[in-house]
XYZ file of C-alpha atoms in Angstrom:
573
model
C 181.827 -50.398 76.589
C 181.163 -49.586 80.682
C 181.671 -52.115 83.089
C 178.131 -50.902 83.970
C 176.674 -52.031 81.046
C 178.258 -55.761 81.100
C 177.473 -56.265 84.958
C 173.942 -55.816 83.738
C 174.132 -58.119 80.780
C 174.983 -60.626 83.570
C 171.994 -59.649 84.972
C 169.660 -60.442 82.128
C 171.789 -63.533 81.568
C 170.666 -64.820 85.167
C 167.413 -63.888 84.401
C 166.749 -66.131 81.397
C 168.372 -68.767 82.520
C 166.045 -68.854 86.070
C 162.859 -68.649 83.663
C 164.357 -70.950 81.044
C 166.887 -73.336 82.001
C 169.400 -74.011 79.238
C 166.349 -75.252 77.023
C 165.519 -71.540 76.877
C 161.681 -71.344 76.648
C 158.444 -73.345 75.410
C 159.068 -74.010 71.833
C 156.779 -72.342 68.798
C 154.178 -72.429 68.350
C 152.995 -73.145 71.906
C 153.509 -69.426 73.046
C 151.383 -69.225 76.221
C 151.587 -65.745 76.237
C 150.127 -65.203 72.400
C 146.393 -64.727 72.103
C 143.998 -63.135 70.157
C 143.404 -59.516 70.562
C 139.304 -59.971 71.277
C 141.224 -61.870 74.568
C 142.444 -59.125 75.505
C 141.240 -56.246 78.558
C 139.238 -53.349 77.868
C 142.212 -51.245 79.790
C 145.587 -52.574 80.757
C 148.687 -51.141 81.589
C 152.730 -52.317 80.503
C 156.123 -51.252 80.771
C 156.468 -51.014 76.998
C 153.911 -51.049 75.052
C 155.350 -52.197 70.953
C 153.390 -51.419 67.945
C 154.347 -54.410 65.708
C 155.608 -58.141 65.995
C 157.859 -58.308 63.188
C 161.181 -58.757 62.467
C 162.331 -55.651 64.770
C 159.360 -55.899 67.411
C 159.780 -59.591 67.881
C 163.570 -59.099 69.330
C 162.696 -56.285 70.566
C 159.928 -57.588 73.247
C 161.825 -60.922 73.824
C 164.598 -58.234 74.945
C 162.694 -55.989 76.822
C 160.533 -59.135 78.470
C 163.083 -59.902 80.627
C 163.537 -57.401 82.973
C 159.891 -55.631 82.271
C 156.470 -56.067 81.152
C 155.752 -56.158 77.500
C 153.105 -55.538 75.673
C 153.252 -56.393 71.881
C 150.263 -55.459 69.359
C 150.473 -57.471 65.885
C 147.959 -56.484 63.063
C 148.320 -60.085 61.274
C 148.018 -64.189 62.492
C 150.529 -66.451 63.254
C 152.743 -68.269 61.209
C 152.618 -70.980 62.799
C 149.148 -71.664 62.750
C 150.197 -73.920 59.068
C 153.424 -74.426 59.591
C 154.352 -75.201 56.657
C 152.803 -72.357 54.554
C 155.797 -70.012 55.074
C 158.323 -73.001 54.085
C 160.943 -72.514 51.186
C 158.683 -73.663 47.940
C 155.721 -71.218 48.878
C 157.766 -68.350 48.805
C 156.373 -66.888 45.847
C 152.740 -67.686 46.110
C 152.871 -66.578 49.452
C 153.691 -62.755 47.960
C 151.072 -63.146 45.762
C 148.617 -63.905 47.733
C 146.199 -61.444 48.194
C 143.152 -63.271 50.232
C 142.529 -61.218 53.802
C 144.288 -63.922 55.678
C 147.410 -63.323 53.575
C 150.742 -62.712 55.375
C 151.440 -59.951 52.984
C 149.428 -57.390 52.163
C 149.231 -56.215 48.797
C 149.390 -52.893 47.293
C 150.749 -50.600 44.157
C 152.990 -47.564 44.429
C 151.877 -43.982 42.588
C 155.301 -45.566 40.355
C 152.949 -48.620 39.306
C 154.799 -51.073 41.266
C 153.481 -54.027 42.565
C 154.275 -54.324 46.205
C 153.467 -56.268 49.370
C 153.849 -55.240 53.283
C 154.202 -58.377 55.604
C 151.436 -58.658 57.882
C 151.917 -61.611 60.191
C 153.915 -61.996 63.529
C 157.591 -62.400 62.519
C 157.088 -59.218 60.145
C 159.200 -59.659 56.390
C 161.067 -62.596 58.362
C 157.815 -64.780 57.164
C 157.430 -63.532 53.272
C 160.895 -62.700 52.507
C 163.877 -65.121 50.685
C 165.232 -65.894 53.207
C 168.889 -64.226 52.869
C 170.718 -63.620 56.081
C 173.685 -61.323 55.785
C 175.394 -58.590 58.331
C 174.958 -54.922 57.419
C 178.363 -53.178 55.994
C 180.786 -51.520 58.682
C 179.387 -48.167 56.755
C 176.259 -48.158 57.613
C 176.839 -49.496 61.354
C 179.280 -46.411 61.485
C 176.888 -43.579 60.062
C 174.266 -45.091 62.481
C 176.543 -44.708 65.622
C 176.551 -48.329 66.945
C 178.747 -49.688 69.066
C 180.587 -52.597 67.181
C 180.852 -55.380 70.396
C 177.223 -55.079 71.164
C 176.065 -54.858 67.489
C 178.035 -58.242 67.063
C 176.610 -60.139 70.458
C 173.208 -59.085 69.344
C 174.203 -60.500 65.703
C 174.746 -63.735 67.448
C 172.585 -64.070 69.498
C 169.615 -63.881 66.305
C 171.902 -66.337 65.053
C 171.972 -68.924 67.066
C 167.690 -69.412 66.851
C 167.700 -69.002 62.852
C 170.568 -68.561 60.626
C 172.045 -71.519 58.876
C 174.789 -72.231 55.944
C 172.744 -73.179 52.599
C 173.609 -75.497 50.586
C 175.087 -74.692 47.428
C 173.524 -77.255 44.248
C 174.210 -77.124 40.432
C 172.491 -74.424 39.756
C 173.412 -71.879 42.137
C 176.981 -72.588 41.871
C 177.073 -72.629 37.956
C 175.602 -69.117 38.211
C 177.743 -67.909 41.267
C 181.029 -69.188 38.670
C 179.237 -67.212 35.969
C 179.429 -64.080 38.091
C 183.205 -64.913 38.896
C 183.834 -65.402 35.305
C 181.800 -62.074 34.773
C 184.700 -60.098 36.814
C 182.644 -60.099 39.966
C 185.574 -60.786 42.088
C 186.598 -62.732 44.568
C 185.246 -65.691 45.402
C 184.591 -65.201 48.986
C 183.378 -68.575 50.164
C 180.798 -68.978 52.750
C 180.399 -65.522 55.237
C 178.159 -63.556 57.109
C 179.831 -60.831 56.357
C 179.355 -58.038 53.259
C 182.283 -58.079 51.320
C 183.410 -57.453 47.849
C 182.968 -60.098 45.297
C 181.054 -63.211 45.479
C 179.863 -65.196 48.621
C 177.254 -67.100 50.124
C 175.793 -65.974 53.336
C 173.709 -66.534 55.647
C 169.922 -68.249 54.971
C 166.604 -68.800 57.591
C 165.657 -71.790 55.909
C 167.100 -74.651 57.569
C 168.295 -78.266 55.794
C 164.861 -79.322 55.654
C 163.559 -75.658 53.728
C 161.893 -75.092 56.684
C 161.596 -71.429 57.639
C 162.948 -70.391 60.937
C 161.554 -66.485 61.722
C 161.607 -63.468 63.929
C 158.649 -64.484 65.830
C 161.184 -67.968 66.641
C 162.977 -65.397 68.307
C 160.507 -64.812 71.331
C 161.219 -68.479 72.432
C 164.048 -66.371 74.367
C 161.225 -64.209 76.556
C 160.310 -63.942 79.577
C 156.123 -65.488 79.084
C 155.141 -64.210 82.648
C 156.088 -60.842 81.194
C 155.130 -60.393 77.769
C 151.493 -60.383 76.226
C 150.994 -60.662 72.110
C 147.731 -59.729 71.026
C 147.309 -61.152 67.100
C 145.156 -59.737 64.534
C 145.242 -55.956 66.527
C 145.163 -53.101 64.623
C 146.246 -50.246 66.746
C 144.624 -47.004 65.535
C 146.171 -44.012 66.984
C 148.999 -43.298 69.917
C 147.412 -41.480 72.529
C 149.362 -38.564 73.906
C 149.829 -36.005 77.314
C 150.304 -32.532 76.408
C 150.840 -29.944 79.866
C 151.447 -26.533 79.116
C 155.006 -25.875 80.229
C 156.099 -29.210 79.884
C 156.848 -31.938 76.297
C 154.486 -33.759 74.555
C 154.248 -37.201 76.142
C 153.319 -41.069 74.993
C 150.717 -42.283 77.734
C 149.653 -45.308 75.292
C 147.750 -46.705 72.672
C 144.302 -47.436 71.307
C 144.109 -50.977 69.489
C 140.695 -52.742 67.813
C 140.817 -56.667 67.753
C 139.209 -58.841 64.804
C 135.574 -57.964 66.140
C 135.831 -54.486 65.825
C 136.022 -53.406 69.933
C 138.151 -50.677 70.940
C 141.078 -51.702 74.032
C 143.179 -48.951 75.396
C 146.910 -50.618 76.758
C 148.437 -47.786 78.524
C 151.514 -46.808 79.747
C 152.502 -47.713 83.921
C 153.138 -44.459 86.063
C 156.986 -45.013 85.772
C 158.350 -42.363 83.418
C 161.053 -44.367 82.022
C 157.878 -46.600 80.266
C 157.618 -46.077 76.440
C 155.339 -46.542 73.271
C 157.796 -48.229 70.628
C 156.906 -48.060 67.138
C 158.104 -51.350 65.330
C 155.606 -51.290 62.474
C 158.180 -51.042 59.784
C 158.907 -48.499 56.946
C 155.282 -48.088 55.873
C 153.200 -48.725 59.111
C 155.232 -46.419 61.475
C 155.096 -42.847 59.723
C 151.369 -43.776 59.144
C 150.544 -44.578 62.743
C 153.014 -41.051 63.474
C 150.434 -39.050 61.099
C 147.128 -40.612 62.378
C 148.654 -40.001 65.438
C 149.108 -36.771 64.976
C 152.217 -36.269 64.264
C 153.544 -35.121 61.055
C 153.252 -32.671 58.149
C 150.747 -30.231 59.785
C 149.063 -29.230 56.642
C 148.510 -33.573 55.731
C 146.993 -33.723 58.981
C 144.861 -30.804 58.905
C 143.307 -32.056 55.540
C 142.034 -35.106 57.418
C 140.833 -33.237 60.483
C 143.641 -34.868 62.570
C 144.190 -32.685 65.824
C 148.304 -31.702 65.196
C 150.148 -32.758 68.103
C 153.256 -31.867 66.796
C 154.431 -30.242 63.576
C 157.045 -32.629 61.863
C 157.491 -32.481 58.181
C 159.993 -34.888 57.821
C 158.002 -37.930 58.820
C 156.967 -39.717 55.912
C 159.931 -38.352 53.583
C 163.231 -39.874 52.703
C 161.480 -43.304 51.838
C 163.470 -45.117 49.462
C 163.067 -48.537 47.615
C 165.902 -50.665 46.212
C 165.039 -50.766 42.448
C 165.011 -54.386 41.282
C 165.364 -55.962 37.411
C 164.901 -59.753 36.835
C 166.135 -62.117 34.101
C 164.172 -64.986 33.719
C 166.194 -68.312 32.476
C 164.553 -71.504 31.501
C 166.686 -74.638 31.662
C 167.047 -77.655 29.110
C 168.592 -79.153 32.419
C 166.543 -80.033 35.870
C 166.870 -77.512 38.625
C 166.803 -77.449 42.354
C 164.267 -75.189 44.192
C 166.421 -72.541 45.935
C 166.157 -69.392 46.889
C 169.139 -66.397 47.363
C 171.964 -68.729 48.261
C 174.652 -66.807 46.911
C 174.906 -62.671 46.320
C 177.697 -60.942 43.918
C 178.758 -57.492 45.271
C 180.015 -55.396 42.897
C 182.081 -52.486 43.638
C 180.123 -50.091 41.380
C 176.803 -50.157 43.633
C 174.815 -53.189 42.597
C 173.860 -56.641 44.173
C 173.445 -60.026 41.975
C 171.362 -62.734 43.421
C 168.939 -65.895 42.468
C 166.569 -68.024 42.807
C 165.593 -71.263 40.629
C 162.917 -74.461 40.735
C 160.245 -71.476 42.509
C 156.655 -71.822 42.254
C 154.377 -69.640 40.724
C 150.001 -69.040 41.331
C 148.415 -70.645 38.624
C 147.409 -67.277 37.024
C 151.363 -66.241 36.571
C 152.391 -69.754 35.612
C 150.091 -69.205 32.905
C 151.453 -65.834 31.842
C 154.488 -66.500 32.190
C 154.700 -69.454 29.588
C 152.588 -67.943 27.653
C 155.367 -65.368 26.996
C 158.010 -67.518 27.057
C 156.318 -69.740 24.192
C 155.741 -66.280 22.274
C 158.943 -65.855 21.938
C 160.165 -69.271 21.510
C 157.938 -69.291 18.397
C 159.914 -66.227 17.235
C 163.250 -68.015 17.027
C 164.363 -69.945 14.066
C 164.719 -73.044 15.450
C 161.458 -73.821 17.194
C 160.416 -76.051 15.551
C 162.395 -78.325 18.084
C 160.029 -81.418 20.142
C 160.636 -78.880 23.757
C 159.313 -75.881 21.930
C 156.661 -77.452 19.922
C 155.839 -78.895 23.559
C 155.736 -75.605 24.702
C 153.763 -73.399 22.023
C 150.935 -75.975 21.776
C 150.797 -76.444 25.774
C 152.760 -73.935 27.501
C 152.560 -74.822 30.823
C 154.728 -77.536 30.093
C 157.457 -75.320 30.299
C 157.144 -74.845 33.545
C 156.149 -78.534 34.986
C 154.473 -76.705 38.108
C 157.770 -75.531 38.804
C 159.421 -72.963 36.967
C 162.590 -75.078 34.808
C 164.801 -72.463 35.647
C 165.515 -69.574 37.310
C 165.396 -66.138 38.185
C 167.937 -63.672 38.355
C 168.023 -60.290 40.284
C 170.381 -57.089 40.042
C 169.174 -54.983 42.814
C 170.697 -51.048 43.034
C 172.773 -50.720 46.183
C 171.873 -46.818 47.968
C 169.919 -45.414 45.387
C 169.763 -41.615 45.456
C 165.994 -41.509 43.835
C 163.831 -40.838 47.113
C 160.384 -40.381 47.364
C 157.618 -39.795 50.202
C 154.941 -41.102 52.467
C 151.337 -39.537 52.380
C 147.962 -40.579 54.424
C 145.259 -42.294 51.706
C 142.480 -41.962 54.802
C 142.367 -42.583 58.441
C 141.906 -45.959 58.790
C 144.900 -47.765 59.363
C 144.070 -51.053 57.915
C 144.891 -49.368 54.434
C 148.038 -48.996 53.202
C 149.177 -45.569 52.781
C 150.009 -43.189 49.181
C 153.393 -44.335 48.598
C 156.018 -42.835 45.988
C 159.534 -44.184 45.481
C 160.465 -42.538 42.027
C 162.415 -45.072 40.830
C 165.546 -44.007 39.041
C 164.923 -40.156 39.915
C 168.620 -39.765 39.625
C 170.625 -40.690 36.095
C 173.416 -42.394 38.586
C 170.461 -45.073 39.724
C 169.861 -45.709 36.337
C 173.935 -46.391 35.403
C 174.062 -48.296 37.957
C 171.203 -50.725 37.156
C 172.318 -51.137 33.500
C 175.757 -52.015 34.361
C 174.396 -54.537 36.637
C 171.868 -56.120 34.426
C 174.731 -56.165 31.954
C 177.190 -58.332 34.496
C 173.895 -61.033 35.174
C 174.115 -61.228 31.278
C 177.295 -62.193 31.262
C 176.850 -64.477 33.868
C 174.112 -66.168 31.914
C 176.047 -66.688 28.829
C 179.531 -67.550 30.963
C 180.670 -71.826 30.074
C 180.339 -71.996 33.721
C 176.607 -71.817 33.199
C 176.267 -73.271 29.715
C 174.245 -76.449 31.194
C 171.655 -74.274 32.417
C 170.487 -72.212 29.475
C 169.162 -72.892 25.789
C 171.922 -71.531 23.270
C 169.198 -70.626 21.243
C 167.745 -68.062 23.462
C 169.954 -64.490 22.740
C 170.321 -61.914 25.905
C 167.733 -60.232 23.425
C 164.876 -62.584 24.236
C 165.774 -63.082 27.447
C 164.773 -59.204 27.915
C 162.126 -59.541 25.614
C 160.616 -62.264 27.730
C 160.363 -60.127 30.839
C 159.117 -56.948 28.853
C 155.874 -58.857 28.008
C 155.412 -59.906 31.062
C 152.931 -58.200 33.473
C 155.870 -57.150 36.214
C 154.006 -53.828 36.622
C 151.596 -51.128 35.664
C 154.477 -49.109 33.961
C 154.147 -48.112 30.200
C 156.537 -50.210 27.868
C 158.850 -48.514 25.670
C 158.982 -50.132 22.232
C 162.790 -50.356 22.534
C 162.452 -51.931 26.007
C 164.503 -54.930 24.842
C 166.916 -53.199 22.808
C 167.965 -50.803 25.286
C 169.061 -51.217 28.540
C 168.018 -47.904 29.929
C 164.733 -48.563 29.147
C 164.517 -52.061 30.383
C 165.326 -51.007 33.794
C 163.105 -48.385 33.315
C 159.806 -50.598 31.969
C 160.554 -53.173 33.993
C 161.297 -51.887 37.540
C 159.974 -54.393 40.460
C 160.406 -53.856 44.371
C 162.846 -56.128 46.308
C 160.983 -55.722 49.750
C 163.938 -53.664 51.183
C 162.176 -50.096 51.290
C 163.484 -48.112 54.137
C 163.325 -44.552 55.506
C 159.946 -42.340 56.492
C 161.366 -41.259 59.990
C 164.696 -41.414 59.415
C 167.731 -40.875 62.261
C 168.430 -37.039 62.427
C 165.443 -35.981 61.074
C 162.427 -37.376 63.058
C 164.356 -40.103 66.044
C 167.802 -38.848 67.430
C 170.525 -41.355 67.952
C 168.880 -43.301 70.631
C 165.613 -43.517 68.364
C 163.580 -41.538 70.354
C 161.201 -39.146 68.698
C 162.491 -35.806 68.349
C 160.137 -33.398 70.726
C 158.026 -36.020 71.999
C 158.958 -38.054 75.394
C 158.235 -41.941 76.108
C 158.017 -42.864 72.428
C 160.919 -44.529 70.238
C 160.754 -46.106 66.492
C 162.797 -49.703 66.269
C 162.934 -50.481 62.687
C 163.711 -50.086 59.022
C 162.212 -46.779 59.102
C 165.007 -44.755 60.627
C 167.403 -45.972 58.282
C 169.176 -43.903 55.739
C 170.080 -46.867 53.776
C 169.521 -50.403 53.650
C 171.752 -52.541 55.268
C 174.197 -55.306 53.447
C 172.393 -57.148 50.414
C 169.002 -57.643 52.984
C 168.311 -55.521 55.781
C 166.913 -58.823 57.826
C 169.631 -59.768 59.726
C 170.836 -56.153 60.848
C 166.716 -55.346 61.395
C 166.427 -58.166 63.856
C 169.961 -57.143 65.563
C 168.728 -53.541 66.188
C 165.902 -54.952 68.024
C 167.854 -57.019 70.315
C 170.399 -54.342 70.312
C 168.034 -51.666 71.377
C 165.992 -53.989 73.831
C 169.307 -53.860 75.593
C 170.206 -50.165 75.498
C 166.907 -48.908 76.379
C 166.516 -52.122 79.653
C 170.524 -50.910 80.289
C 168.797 -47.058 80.661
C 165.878 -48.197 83.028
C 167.857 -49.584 85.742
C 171.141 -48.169 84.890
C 170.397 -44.786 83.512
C 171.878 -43.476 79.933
C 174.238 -45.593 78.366
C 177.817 -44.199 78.644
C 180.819 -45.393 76.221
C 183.986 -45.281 78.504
């Protein structure tokens, strides 16, 4: 890397520390520089100007604050306005909520998957499970990063909110299932993606608190940065001069009362639009924009700005199958602790103790007493218990756990279309899950290695011996996991099991992908003054959760892009 570029991280060093002092900056949630978006001026005029505070746009402006003047437009709250909502034992009923205040908003793929798209500052960061682990050197290779800063801006995420999780009873008798399953070897405790089984990285800390992206703006600069909450930008406004390329001049954004604001761009030409609004939000924004699939945007009278077919294509999801477990033992609450990497393309994690919403407490042990009725010997006190009240079974808690096998790279892509022009509402999205026979191999052999797990000695204290791999499947067949049709032989064959019973894992990437609508500095191809930071440009998803590696990429870029203002482009020497 060029002496150039490390005399001016020494630069941005001095900088924080003469705003912050070693205690870095006020602490959440008393951001001085967050308000609400009806705060904010009719016209005003930033450096950079980012479209999303969430788990790329948060780093990304903290970055970017300290040697210019930020502007960064979030379309949900604050999480820290309850602190304690986003905490470790509200995980799930935080996904399914689905009031208008909810951090995620809800929707259903043309597959008939359920989904949900954060909507709160600190992005996926606030919803997700928490796992923190480092992209594989693949994927940082393909991408064309440069290793020493990818790892400084690893650390420096790190040392605000990654911590080592503990590992209880029940996450370590499954994570010695897995070993005992041939998912080998046992890797200890690493940040890094490796073969076998490890535990990584988590953002809960030892008291399940969550610790998020938006923690990560404690490192800006607040006489430089503004955040507008609960502002939904509506288009990016553009320059077009015959003779000359297609610029970004800045944005128009309506707050929570419905008034228009227009935050545009400063006279200096190295100033930028940045599109952080994440795998779904930024090809939308590109297409209501004007940019995009000419013949989509002529069907909604959208003036073409430019021509670009491939935005909204390419979008992948991360097929995900469950196993649901109840226990005859207690469990701890915990989320993904641990992850088993297999060699053949599929991840193993788990959660256990997790809290449902009343409503899916209800079916689910209602199912789970359907088919504990089945078995010969339930007549036992438990399952009695359980028929005749079967909420019992789960105690408010579930009294077990839940076990995922997610598909590493699946080939099966699918696309991005407009529903209508408002941008509140989430777009037409298809993933067509297990497209490609080699998905579906890949899925069965994985749910086949969690089986094993279950039924391993290691984990013999944690399951009823009663309860064959058969009802285990049959369990999560009758549950309603999606709008899919059932195959009669769900729970006989695999196939159709992963089929029937395909979920989403949150990790969906892709929709303006690197090469084919940003070039390797993630600027848009034809267009000046406009980049896209985030899970969108990615070919693949990164490691077993793309968190860590989309949070590094926006401290990582903050850096390039500050290191081109002042320095100009950034050279390898």
């Amino acid at each position: 890397m060029g002496f150039e570029f490390w005399m001016f991280l020494s630069l941005v060093y001095v900088s924080h520390f003469h705003f912050h002092g070693l205690s870095l900056a006020e602490k959440a949630p008393y951001y001085s520089f967050v308000h609400e978006a009806a705060m904010a001026p009719e016209v005003s005029f930033y450096d950079y100007i980012i479209i999303g505070g969430g788990t790329a746009g948060c780093p990304l402006a903290a970055t970017l604050s300290e040697s210019a003047n930020v502007l960064v437009l979030e379309r949900g709250g604050s999480p820290y306005e309850n602190p304690t909502k986003p905490d470790k034992g509200n995980f799930f009923p935080n996904l399914l909520d689905v009031s208008p205040s909810s951090y995620a908003q809800e929707f259903t793929s043309e597959d008939g998957v359920y989904n949900a798209r954060a909507r709160v500052l600190g992005g996926g960061s606030v919803i997700n499970a928490g796992f923190y682990s480092h992209a594989e050197p693949e994927f940082l290779k393909q991408a064309g990063l440069n290793e020493a800063l990818v790892n400084y801006s690893y650390q420096w995420v790190e040392k605000k909110i990654a911590f080592e999780p503990p590992m209880l009873q029940w996450q370590s008798a499954l994570r010695d299932g897995l070993l005992e399953a041939g998912v080998l070897p046992n890797n200890g405790f690493t940040f890094d993606h490796i073969y076998g089984t490890k535990i990584g990285g988590t953002i809960f800390d030892g008291d399940d608190h969550r610790h998020t992206a938006a923690d990560l703006l404690e490192y800006a600069n607040p006489y430089r940065i503004k955040v507008y909450l609960h502002a939904t930008v509506e288009k990016i406004i553009f320059e077009t001069k015959v003779f000359s390329r297609t610029r970004a001049q800045g944005v128009v954004f309506e707050d929570e009362l419905g008034k228009k604001h227009w935050a545009l761009l400063t006279k200096d030409y190295k100033s930028e639009v940045i599109l952080s609004a994440g795998a779904l939000g930024s090809p939308q924004l590109l297409m209501l924009s004007g940019i995009g699939p000419s013949q989509q945007l002529k069907k909604f009278g959208i003036k073409v700005v430019k021509d670009q077919p491939m935005v909204g294509q390419g979008l992948v999801d991360n097929p995900l199958n469950v196993l649901l477990v109840p226990s005859p033992s207690p469990v701890e609450l915990s989320l993904v602790s641990f992850v088993g990497i297999t060699r053949f393309g599929s991840y193993i994690e788990a959660c256990s103790g997790i809290s449902f919403t009343p409503s899916w407490s209800r079916s689910v042990a209602k199912a789970l007493a359907a088919i504990l009725n089945q078995t010969e010997q339930s007549s036992t006190k438990l399952f009695q218990e359980g028929i005749l009240n079967p909420e019992s079974l789960l105690d408010t808690r579930i009294r077990g756990g839940i076990i995922f096998e997610k598909v590493k790279d699946p080939i099966s892509s699918g696309y991005l279309e407009l529903r209508n022009m408002n941008p509140r509402d989430n777009p037409k999205v298809t993933f067509n899950y297990f497209q490609a026979p080699e998905d579906l191999m890949k899925c069965v052999h994985g749910v086949k290695i969690a089986i094993d797990a279950v039924y391993s000695k290691s984990f013999s204290n944690f399951r009823y011996e009663i309860l064959s791999a058969k009802a285990l499947l049959e369990l999560i067949v009758n549950l309603p996991l999606n709008q899919r049709p059932r195959h009669l032989t769900s729970a006989f064959s695999l196939e159709k099991f992963c089929m029937d019973t395909v979920m989403t894992i949150w990790h969906y990437h892709g929709g303006c992908r690197l090469g084919k609508v940003v070039d390797r500095d993630y600027k848009v191809l034809g267009v000046e003054a406009l980049r896209i930071v985030d899970g969108s440009t990615f070919t693949s998803s990164p490691g077993t959760n793309p968190q860590a590696t989309v949070m590094m990429l926006g401290r990582y870029m903050g850096l390039k892009i500050l290191q081109e203002r002042y320095f100009g482009k950034y050279r390898k020497k």
